[in-house]
Amino acid sequence: MAATDEAIEKIKGMIVSGALRPGDRLPKESELAAELGLSRNSLREAVRALSLIRILDVRQGDGTYVTSLGPQLLLEALGFVVDFHRDDTVLEFLAVRRILEPAATAMAASRIGEEQLDALDARLDALGDDPSVEELVACDLEFHRGIARDCGNSVLCSLLDGLSGPSTRARVWHGLARRDAVGRTLREHRAILGALRDRDAEAARSWATVHIASVEQWLRSAR
């Protein structure tokens, strides 16, 4: 095992075992290196790597801390990686969304507040008759995030957020705009909101499934 990989595993072991907890400050570099039997250089590289994936937080002049380890924080890296996918794999990401998003939408039916539904309705109204792709991307992101936030499961919400960030949505919306499918997509958004207002979890699940399946269909026919 490479020295840096070994250092990462040893720090991970301390966190998993509870020796280091969320919010804890790591011992000084020299002390931790001696405790773990590592060189200071390999320890430094391990800390740098773990900070990139939001396990550790390096604060200049203060020290290195374990982050909150919350799902939203840890799964940020997923969104970064997803942005590198090729156009020919976008359908695979949509297939995963089609599994997860209808479940999240159904779960939100009993939790989402009227104020949030009103805000999402108003956001759709604000698009107007001829929105730009950038406006569509921002609205779509806000719409689906707004619902997922109220599903009651922070891991599911963070997974969905990572699977389809702004870059992925921009690719999809550019295709939809060219195919004049924007109107239908926004009508499906309205149908999802209607089911949520009725507190009808199964209707919300069904409309979310139809919505994502429609996008998949358009993209398949455009290939």
Backbone as CSV, one residue per row, in Angstrom:
resi,resn,N_x,N_y,N_z,CA_x,CA_y,CA_z,C_x,C_y,C_z
1,MET,0.851,-1.199,0.000,0.000,0.000,0.000,0.883,1.245,0.000
2,ALA,0.567,2.202,-0.855,1.330,3.448,-0.891,1.211,4.157,0.449
3,ALA,2.248,4.924,0.774,2.285,5.582,2.086,1.088,6.508,2.293
4,THR,0.709,7.252,1.249,-0.430,8.167,1.389,-1.731,7.397,1.580
5,ASP,-1.893,6.290,0.847,-3.096,5.462,1.011,-3.169,4.903,2.424
6,GLU,-2.030,4.487,2.945,-1.989,3.964,4.313,-2.399,5.049,5.305
7,ALA,-1.918,6.260,5.081,-2.258,7.368,5.971,-3.758,7.659,5.923
8,ILE,-4.322,7.638,4.718,-5.767,7.868,4.574,-6.542,6.804,5.338
9,GLU,-6.148,5.546,5.193,-6.843,4.452,5.875,-6.749,4.591,7.394
10,LYS,-5.615,5.032,7.888,-5.444,5.158,9.333,-6.291,6.307,9.889
11,ILE,-6.354,7.416,9.169,-7.212,8.521,9.621,-8.676,8.096,9.530
12,LYS,-9.028,7.413,8.452,-10.394,6.894,8.319,-10.733,5.981,9.489
13,GLY,-9.789,5.116,9.859,-10.016,4.211,10.981,-10.294,4.952,12.273
14,MET,-9.597,6.052,12.497,-9.810,6.841,13.706,-11.211,7.453,13.716
15,ILE,-11.675,7.874,12.533,-13.001,8.493,12.456,-14.092,7.440,12.604
16,VAL,-13.936,6.311,11.902,-14.941,5.246,11.952,-15.044,4.649,13.360
17,SER,-13.920,4.533,14.040,-13.918,3.942,15.391,-14.450,4.897,16.455
18,GLY,-14.534,6.178,16.105,-15.004,7.158,17.074,-13.892,7.853,17.828
19,ALA,-12.634,7.485,17.519,-11.512,8.165,18.169,-11.489,9.639,17.767
20,LEU,-11.923,9.915,16.546,-12.137,11.284,16.094,-13.598,11.419,15.706
21,ARG,-14.264,12.421,16.244,-15.691,12.609,15.986,-15.911,13.878,15.163
22,PRO,-17.103,14.010,14.562,-17.404,15.223,13.814,-17.124,16.479,14.640
23,GLY,-16.389,17.406,14.072,-16.056,18.651,14.767,-14.767,18.603,15.564
24,ASP,-14.186,17.398,15.754,-12.950,17.275,16.529,-11.765,17.848,15.755
25,ARG,-10.848,18.398,16.522,-9.597,18.889,15.937,-8.567,17.766,15.967
26,LEU,-7.868,17.578,14.850,-6.826,16.563,14.815,-5.635,17.012,15.648
27,PRO,-4.896,16.052,16.222,-3.659,16.420,16.925,-2.696,17.121,15.977
28,LYS,-1.697,17.766,16.540,-0.685,18.418,15.715,-0.063,17.402,14.765
29,GLU,0.361,17.898,13.609,0.880,17.015,12.570,1.984,16.103,13.090
30,SER,2.935,16.652,13.823,4.062,15.845,14.316,3.586,14.772,15.283
31,GLU,2.629,15.119,16.136,2.114,14.165,17.115,1.315,13.056,16.438
32,LEU,0.458,13.432,15.477,-0.376,12.440,14.804,0.479,11.515,13.941
33,ALA,1.489,12.071,13.279,2.372,11.246,12.452,3.084,10.204,13.312
34,ALA,3.559,10.623,14.481,4.249,9.694,15.377,3.280,8.641,15.913
35,GLU,2.059,9.064,16.264,1.053,8.145,16.811,0.666,7.067,15.799
36,LEU,0.577,7.459,14.526,0.142,6.524,13.496,1.303,5.817,12.798
37,GLY,2.515,6.202,13.141,3.686,5.586,12.513,3.840,5.971,11.060
38,LEU,3.578,7.249,10.758,3.615,7.742,9.394,4.647,8.853,9.252
39,SER,5.084,9.080,8.030,5.924,10.245,7.786,5.014,11.472,7.748
40,ARG,5.569,12.619,8.081,4.761,13.836,8.065,4.311,14.166,6.644
41,ASN,5.126,13.823,5.659,4.763,14.115,4.275,3.547,13.283,3.838
42,SER,3.535,11.983,4.150,2.409,11.139,3.764,1.153,11.553,4.517
43,LEU,1.320,11.961,5.785,0.176,12.433,6.552,-0.388,13.704,5.931
44,ARG,0.508,14.605,5.507,0.083,15.861,4.899,-0.693,15.599,3.607
45,GLU,-0.223,14.658,2.801,-0.912,14.311,1.549,-2.284,13.685,1.842
46,ALA,-2.352,12.874,2.873,-3.624,12.246,3.245,-4.638,13.292,3.698
47,VAL,-4.179,14.237,4.475,-5.064,15.317,4.937,-5.555,16.128,3.752
48,ARG,-4.676,16.408,2.807,-5.077,17.165,1.616,-6.149,16.392,0.832
49,ALA,-5.954,15.100,0.677,-6.921,14.282,-0.066,-8.263,14.219,0.660
50,LEU,-8.239,14.050,1.967,-9.486,13.947,2.728,-10.209,15.282,2.824
51,SER,-9.469,16.372,2.705,-10.128,17.681,2.703,-10.854,17.921,1.391
52,LEU,-10.327,17.357,0.298,-10.965,17.526,-1.012,-12.333,16.858,-1.064
53,ILE,-12.485,15.757,-0.333,-13.784,15.079,-0.327,-14.583,15.406,0.944
54,ARG,-14.202,16.494,1.588,-14.954,17.097,2.682,-15.054,16.227,3.930
55,ILE,-14.055,15.374,4.136,-13.961,14.621,5.391,-13.263,15.486,6.441
56,LEU,-12.242,16.194,6.008,-11.482,17.077,6.890,-11.588,18.514,6.409
57,ASP,-11.434,19.425,7.344,-11.483,20.857,7.046,-10.198,21.484,7.568
58,VAL,-9.349,21.921,6.645,-8.072,22.535,7.021,-8.294,24.029,7.171
59,ARG,-8.092,24.538,8.377,-8.287,25.953,8.660,-6.924,26.597,8.907
60,GLN,-6.520,27.440,7.987,-5.205,28.069,8.080,-5.051,28.817,9.399
61,GLY,-3.952,28.530,10.091,-3.665,29.210,11.343,-4.435,28.669,12.531
62,ASP,-5.287,27.663,12.306,-6.109,27.137,13.406,-5.897,25.645,13.596
63,GLY,-5.836,24.894,12.500,-5.665,23.453,12.608,-6.559,22.723,11.623
64,THR,-6.584,21.416,11.755,-7.398,20.572,10.883,-8.483,19.896,11.705
65,TYR,-9.709,19.961,11.202,-10.860,19.434,11.932,-11.603,18.390,11.099
66,VAL,-12.251,17.477,11.796,-13.201,16.588,11.134,-14.440,17.422,10.832
67,THR,-14.967,17.311,9.630,-16.168,18.078,9.282,-17.386,17.500,10.000
68,SER,-18.554,18.037,9.691,-19.792,17.529,10.285,-20.120,16.126,9.800
69,LEU,-19.507,15.730,8.653,-19.762,14.432,8.022,-21.230,14.266,7.620
70,GLY,-21.917,15.388,7.431,-23.315,15.345,6.993,-23.409,14.871,5.549
71,PRO,-24.524,14.214,5.195,-24.684,13.683,3.829,-24.503,14.740,2.746
72,GLN,-25.061,15.937,2.956,-24.953,16.975,1.925,-23.505,17.337,1.673
73,LEU,-22.721,17.390,2.740,-21.312,17.751,2.623,-20.521,16.635,1.944
74,LEU,-20.724,15.401,2.397,-19.947,14.280,1.880,-20.286,13.950,0.438
75,LEU,-21.545,14.183,0.046,-21.969,13.825,-1.307,-21.755,14.949,-2.318
76,GLU,-21.168,16.075,-1.878,-20.840,17.140,-2.820,-19.897,16.629,-3.907
77,ALA,-19.010,15.721,-3.510,-18.046,15.182,-4.471,-18.751,14.429,-5.594
78,LEU,-19.910,13.848,-5.307,-20.652,13.124,-6.332,-21.031,14.057,-7.481
79,GLY,-21.546,15.240,-7.151,-21.916,16.197,-8.176,-20.731,16.619,-9.017
80,PHE,-19.577,16.760,-8.389,-18.363,17.143,-9.108,-17.982,16.065,-10.118
81,VAL,-18.054,14.802,-9.686,-17.682,13.689,-10.559,-18.695,13.521,-11.685
82,VAL,-19.977,13.677,-11.381,-21.027,13.495,-12.387,-20.849,14.474,-13.542
83,ASP,-20.352,15.662,-13.262,-20.157,16.659,-14.317,-19.175,16.195,-15.396
84,PHE,-18.391,15.175,-15.098,-17.418,14.676,-16.071,-17.988,13.581,-16.973
85,HIS,-19.251,13.211,-16.748,-19.795,12.123,-17.555,-19.927,12.543,-19.023
86,ARG,-19.879,11.557,-19.888,-20.006,11.810,-21.320,-21.477,11.896,-21.697
87,ASP,-21.740,12.496,-22.837,-23.122,12.630,-23.291,-23.810,11.281,-23.451
88,ASP,-23.038,10.246,-23.796,-23.664,8.947,-24.020,-24.023,8.221,-22.722
89,THR,-23.679,8.804,-21.574,-24.071,8.193,-20.301,-25.155,8.998,-19.584
90,VAL,-25.617,10.095,-20.177,-26.627,10.912,-19.513,-27.905,10.110,-19.274
91,LEU,-28.216,9.180,-20.190,-29.408,8.359,-20.017,-29.282,7.427,-18.812
92,GLU,-28.082,7.002,-18.509,-27.885,6.145,-17.342,-28.124,6.922,-16.054
93,PHE,-27.695,8.165,-16.028,-27.961,8.996,-14.852,-29.455,9.269,-14.709
94,LEU,-30.128,9.496,-15.845,-31.579,9.701,-15.796,-32.288,8.444,-15.302
95,ALA,-31.789,7.270,-15.673,-32.394,6.019,-15.215,-32.304,5.894,-13.702
96,VAL,-31.190,6.345,-13.136,-31.052,6.321,-11.673,-32.007,7.323,-11.039
97,ARG,-32.125,8.506,-11.664,-33.091,9.486,-11.163,-34.515,8.936,-11.204
98,ARG,-34.808,8.158,-12.247,-36.167,7.620,-12.386,-36.471,6.618,-11.269
99,ILE,-35.450,6.016,-10.705,-35.640,5.115,-9.565,-35.833,5.907,-8.271
100,LEU,-34.997,6.927,-8.074,-34.952,7.622,-6.785,-35.926,8.792,-6.658
101,GLU,-36.064,9.584,-7.730,-36.823,10.830,-7.598,-38.320,10.629,-7.356
102,PRO,-38.978,9.663,-8.025,-40.394,9.441,-7.710,-40.617,9.066,-6.239
103,ALA,-39.699,8.298,-5.678,-39.816,7.940,-4.259,-39.699,9.179,-3.378
104,ALA,-38.736,10.040,-3.688,-38.559,11.268,-2.907,-39.779,12.172,-3.038
105,THR,-40.342,12.250,-4.244,-41.519,13.097,-4.477,-42.717,12.574,-3.690
106,ALA,-42.897,11.256,-3.679,-43.991,10.665,-2.901,-43.806,10.932,-1.413
107,MET,-42.591,10.830,-0.933,-42.310,11.067,0.476,-42.581,12.518,0.867
108,ALA,-42.371,13.435,-0.082,-42.570,14.860,0.198,-44.046,15.229,0.289
109,ALA,-44.941,14.382,-0.242,-46.367,14.729,-0.302,-46.966,15.034,1.066
110,SER,-46.503,14.353,2.083,-47.063,14.571,3.424,-46.258,15.577,4.238
111,ARG,-45.164,16.083,3.664,-44.260,16.938,4.438,-44.125,18.360,3.896
112,ILE,-44.220,18.514,2.588,-43.950,19.818,1.990,-45.027,20.821,2.387
113,GLY,-44.612,22.037,2.734,-45.549,23.062,3.201,-46.190,23.837,2.065
114,GLU,-47.331,24.436,2.354,-48.041,25.229,1.341,-47.197,26.413,0.867
115,GLU,-46.437,27.007,1.767,-45.587,28.142,1.380,-44.545,27.715,0.346
116,GLN,-43.983,26.536,0.543,-42.998,26.030,-0.414,-43.655,25.730,-1.758
117,LEU,-44.854,25.161,-1.734,-45.572,24.889,-2.979,-45.908,26.191,-3.706
118,ASP,-46.331,27.191,-2.937,-46.629,28.499,-3.546,-45.380,29.103,-4.186
119,ALA,-44.249,28.953,-3.492,-42.991,29.505,-4.009,-42.586,28.808,-5.313
120,LEU,-42.777,27.492,-5.380,-42.435,26.757,-6.598,-43.385,27.118,-7.739
121,ASP,-44.671,27.306,-7.406,-45.649,27.754,-8.407,-45.245,29.112,-8.978
122,ALA,-44.891,30.019,-8.079,-44.504,31.366,-8.497,-43.245,31.329,-9.353
123,ARG,-42.345,30.414,-9.029,-41.098,30.298,-9.807,-41.403,29.855,-11.234
124,LEU,-42.340,28.938,-11.391,-42.736,28.505,-12.727,-43.409,29.644,-13.483
125,ASP,-44.262,30.407,-12.782,-44.945,31.547,-13.413,-43.935,32.576,-13.918
126,ALA,-42.878,32.772,-13.148,-41.901,33.811,-13.455,-41.089,33.521,-14.717
127,LEU,-41.137,32.276,-15.200,-40.378,31.942,-16.400,-40.881,32.696,-17.630
128,GLY,-42.178,32.966,-17.655,-42.730,33.663,-18.813,-42.878,32.753,-20.015
129,ASP,-43.136,33.349,-21.172,-43.425,32.574,-22.378,-42.188,32.166,-23.172
130,ASP,-41.084,32.858,-22.983,-39.903,32.561,-23.792,-38.628,32.594,-22.940
131,PRO,-38.512,31.656,-21.997,-37.339,31.668,-21.115,-36.090,31.197,-21.838
132,SER,-34.952,31.643,-21.358,-33.676,31.174,-21.903,-33.363,29.805,-21.299
133,VAL,-32.423,29.109,-21.915,-32.016,27.812,-21.368,-31.455,27.983,-19.960
134,GLU,-30.717,29.069,-19.743,-30.142,29.310,-18.413,-31.242,29.469,-17.375
135,GLU,-32.318,30.175,-17.731,-33.439,30.346,-16.812,-34.147,29.017,-16.559
136,LEU,-34.278,28.204,-17.594,-34.903,26.892,-17.446,-34.082,25.992,-16.527
137,VAL,-32.772,26.027,-16.686,-31.892,25.215,-15.842,-32.034,25.618,-14.380
138,ALA,-31.989,26.924,-14.116,-32.097,27.414,-12.739,-33.445,27.039,-12.136
139,CYS,-34.512,27.176,-12.914,-35.848,26.857,-12.422,-35.996,25.365,-12.159
140,ASP,-35.507,24.551,-13.091,-35.610,23.094,-12.943,-34.843,22.627,-11.718
141,LEU,-33.662,23.173,-11.519,-32.843,22.816,-10.360,-33.566,23.181,-9.068
142,GLU,-34.093,24.387,-9.015,-34.792,24.853,-7.820,-36.067,24.033,-7.575
143,PHE,-36.775,23.704,-8.643,-38.022,22.944,-8.524,-37.769,21.578,-7.886
144,HIS,-36.844,20.833,-8.449,-36.603,19.474,-7.950,-35.901,19.472,-6.596
145,ARG,-35.000,20.433,-6.378,-34.367,20.541,-5.062,-35.394,20.886,-3.989
146,GLY,-36.295,21.808,-4.346,-37.297,22.248,-3.386,-38.171,21.117,-2.903
147,ILE,-38.503,20.196,-3.797,-39.312,19.039,-3.415,-38.474,18.031,-2.635
148,ALA,-37.266,17.735,-3.131,-36.420,16.731,-2.484,-36.053,17.122,-1.059
149,ARG,-35.894,18.425,-0.811,-35.538,18.877,0.539,-36.591,18.481,1.562
150,ASP,-37.837,18.306,1.106,-38.912,17.969,2.029,-39.281,16.488,2.005
151,CYS,-38.395,15.645,1.464,-38.699,14.217,1.433,-38.461,13.560,2.782
152,GLY,-37.736,14.232,3.671,-37.509,13.689,5.009,-36.288,12.790,5.108
153,ASN,-35.484,12.717,4.036,-34.301,11.860,4.047,-33.139,12.645,3.444
154,SER,-32.219,13.064,4.276,-31.139,13.936,3.822,-30.182,13.225,2.869
155,VAL,-30.025,11.908,3.033,-29.141,11.165,2.134,-29.750,11.107,0.738
156,LEU,-31.039,10.788,0.654,-31.733,10.735,-0.631,-31.700,12.098,-1.317
157,CYS,-31.956,13.150,-0.550,-31.924,14.510,-1.096,-30.550,14.834,-1.667
158,SER,-29.499,14.496,-0.938,-28.143,14.801,-1.384,-27.744,13.965,-2.596
159,LEU,-28.180,12.708,-2.637,-27.898,11.867,-3.794,-28.515,12.454,-5.059
160,LEU,-29.780,12.859,-4.957,-30.462,13.435,-6.111,-29.799,14.733,-6.553
161,ASP,-29.382,15.526,-5.598,-28.723,16.786,-5.922,-27.415,16.526,-6.669
162,GLY,-26.682,15.508,-6.222,-25.409,15.191,-6.858,-25.553,14.562,-8.222
163,LEU,-26.643,13.808,-8.420,-26.833,13.099,-9.686,-27.177,14.016,-10.846
164,SER,-27.734,15.170,-10.536,-28.171,16.036,-11.629,-28.000,17.497,-11.256
165,GLY,-26.757,17.932,-11.277,-26.457,19.324,-10.972,-26.652,20.225,-12.172
166,PRO,-26.234,21.477,-12.067,-26.448,22.453,-13.147,-25.883,22.032,-14.496
167,SER,-24.694,21.437,-14.525,-24.082,21.069,-15.803,-24.887,19.998,-16.524
168,THR,-25.309,18.975,-15.775,-26.105,17.902,-16.373,-27.437,18.432,-16.851
169,ARG,-28.078,19.249,-16.031,-29.377,19.795,-16.424,-29.254,20.691,-17.652
170,ALA,-28.152,21.425,-17.760,-27.968,22.290,-18.920,-27.915,21.460,-20.204
171,ARG,-27.222,20.317,-20.164,-27.162,19.450,-21.337,-28.565,18.978,-21.724
172,VAL,-29.333,18.573,-20.716,-30.683,18.070,-20.978,-31.574,19.171,-21.534
173,TRP,-31.558,20.354,-20.891,-32.457,21.426,-21.323,-32.106,21.965,-22.706
174,HIS,-30.843,21.961,-23.059,-30.484,22.380,-24.421,-31.144,21.452,-25.433
175,GLY,-31.149,20.148,-25.126,-31.798,19.193,-26.014,-33.302,19.375,-26.054
176,LEU,-33.908,19.609,-24.896,-35.362,19.775,-24.844,-35.790,21.038,-25.579
177,ALA,-35.014,22.110,-25.415,-35.370,23.368,-26.076,-35.334,23.216,-27.595
178,ARG,-34.352,22.481,-28.082,-34.261,22.262,-29.530,-35.435,21.443,-30.044
179,ARG,-35.970,20.573,-29.188,-37.064,19.702,-29.615,-38.425,20.277,-29.253
180,ASP,-38.467,21.494,-28.783,-39.722,22.174,-28.457,-40.537,21.385,-27.432
181,ALA,-39.852,20.810,-26.464,-40.522,20.008,-25.444,-40.659,20.748,-24.121
182,VAL,-40.309,22.022,-24.127,-40.311,22.790,-22.886,-41.719,22.888,-22.291
183,GLY,-42.702,23.186,-23.140,-44.072,23.332,-22.643,-44.574,22.093,-21.952
184,ARG,-44.318,20.949,-22.553,-44.775,19.695,-21.953,-44.064,19.442,-20.625
185,THR,-42.796,19.717,-20.588,-42.033,19.511,-19.356,-42.573,20.373,-18.218
186,LEU,-42.864,21.638,-18.521,-43.380,22.530,-17.482,-44.795,22.126,-17.053
187,ARG,-45.581,21.580,-17.972,-46.909,21.067,-17.589,-46.771,19.889,-16.629
188,GLU,-45.762,19.084,-16.851,-45.512,17.966,-15.936,-45.096,18.478,-14.558
189,HIS,-44.326,19.560,-14.536,-43.989,20.192,-13.255,-45.265,20.613,-12.521
190,ARG,-46.196,21.222,-13.257,-47.462,21.659,-12.653,-48.250,20.462,-12.116
191,ALA,-48.239,19.365,-12.860,-48.960,18.176,-12.426,-48.367,17.611,-11.135
192,ILE,-47.044,17.640,-11.028,-46.389,17.182,-9.800,-46.814,18.057,-8.631
193,LEU,-46.797,19.383,-8.836,-47.219,20.299,-7.777,-48.670,20.055,-7.389
194,GLY,-49.542,19.808,-8.376,-50.940,19.548,-8.080,-51.117,18.321,-7.208
195,ALA,-50.378,17.270,-7.502,-50.460,16.052,-6.695,-49.945,16.294,-5.281
196,LEU,-48.903,17.102,-5.163,-48.382,17.422,-3.834,-49.383,18.249,-3.034
197,ARG,-50.061,19.182,-3.693,-51.075,19.989,-3.000,-52.228,19.110,-2.518
198,ASP,-52.536,18.079,-3.285,-53.609,17.159,-2.894,-53.143,16.139,-1.860
199,ARG,-51.875,16.175,-1.520,-51.281,15.218,-0.577,-51.462,13.790,-1.070
200,ASP,-51.393,13.637,-2.390,-51.576,12.330,-3.014,-50.200,11.784,-3.382
201,ALA,-49.648,10.976,-2.485,-48.285,10.478,-2.661,-48.134,9.636,-3.924
202,GLU,-49.128,8.786,-4.206,-49.003,7.907,-5.369,-49.114,8.689,-6.680
203,ALA,-49.994,9.695,-6.709,-50.086,10.530,-7.909,-48.790,11.319,-8.102
204,ALA,-48.215,11.816,-6.999,-46.950,12.544,-7.085,-45.846,11.627,-7.603
205,ARG,-45.829,10.392,-7.100,-44.838,9.416,-7.568,-45.012,9.150,-9.075
206,SER,-46.264,8.978,-9.487,-46.541,8.664,-10.895,-46.140,9.796,-11.820
207,TRP,-46.495,11.033,-11.440,-46.152,12.172,-12.294,-44.644,12.388,-12.361
208,ALA,-43.955,12.154,-11.247,-42.494,12.289,-11.263,-41.876,11.237,-12.185
209,THR,-42.445,10.034,-12.173,-41.960,8.974,-13.061,-42.205,9.341,-14.519
210,VAL,-43.410,9.820,-14.810,-43.744,10.242,-16.176,-42.808,11.354,-16.638
211,HIS,-42.564,12.294,-15.743,-41.720,13.447,-16.079,-40.316,13.010,-16.494
212,ILE,-39.683,12.175,-15.696,-38.315,11.756,-16.006,-38.298,10.813,-17.211
213,ALA,-39.303,9.939,-17.295,-39.385,9.027,-18.441,-39.558,9.805,-19.741
214,SER,-40.306,10.912,-19.691,-40.489,11.744,-20.888,-39.164,12.327,-21.353
215,VAL,-38.380,12.805,-20.407,-37.072,13.358,-20.749,-36.197,12.271,-21.373
216,GLU,-36.206,11.076,-20.759,-35.449,9.967,-21.319,-35.871,9.663,-22.747
217,GLN,-37.186,9.646,-22.983,-37.703,9.329,-24.312,-37.227,10.335,-25.349
218,TRP,-37.300,11.632,-24.991,-36.857,12.671,-25.915,-35.387,12.536,-26.252
219,LEU,-34.593,12.245,-25.212,-33.154,12.131,-25.434,-32.810,10.891,-26.261
220,ARG,-33.522,9.783,-26.028,-33.276,8.579,-26.814,-33.598,8.812,-28.297
221,SER,-34.703,9.497,-28.548,-35.110,9.723,-29.943,-34.214,10.721,-30.640
222,ALA,-33.470,11.521,-29.863,-32.595,12.535,-30.453,-31.213,11.988,-30.762
223,ARG,-30.897,10.801,-30.247,-29.539,10.254,-30.411,-29.309,9.760,-31.837
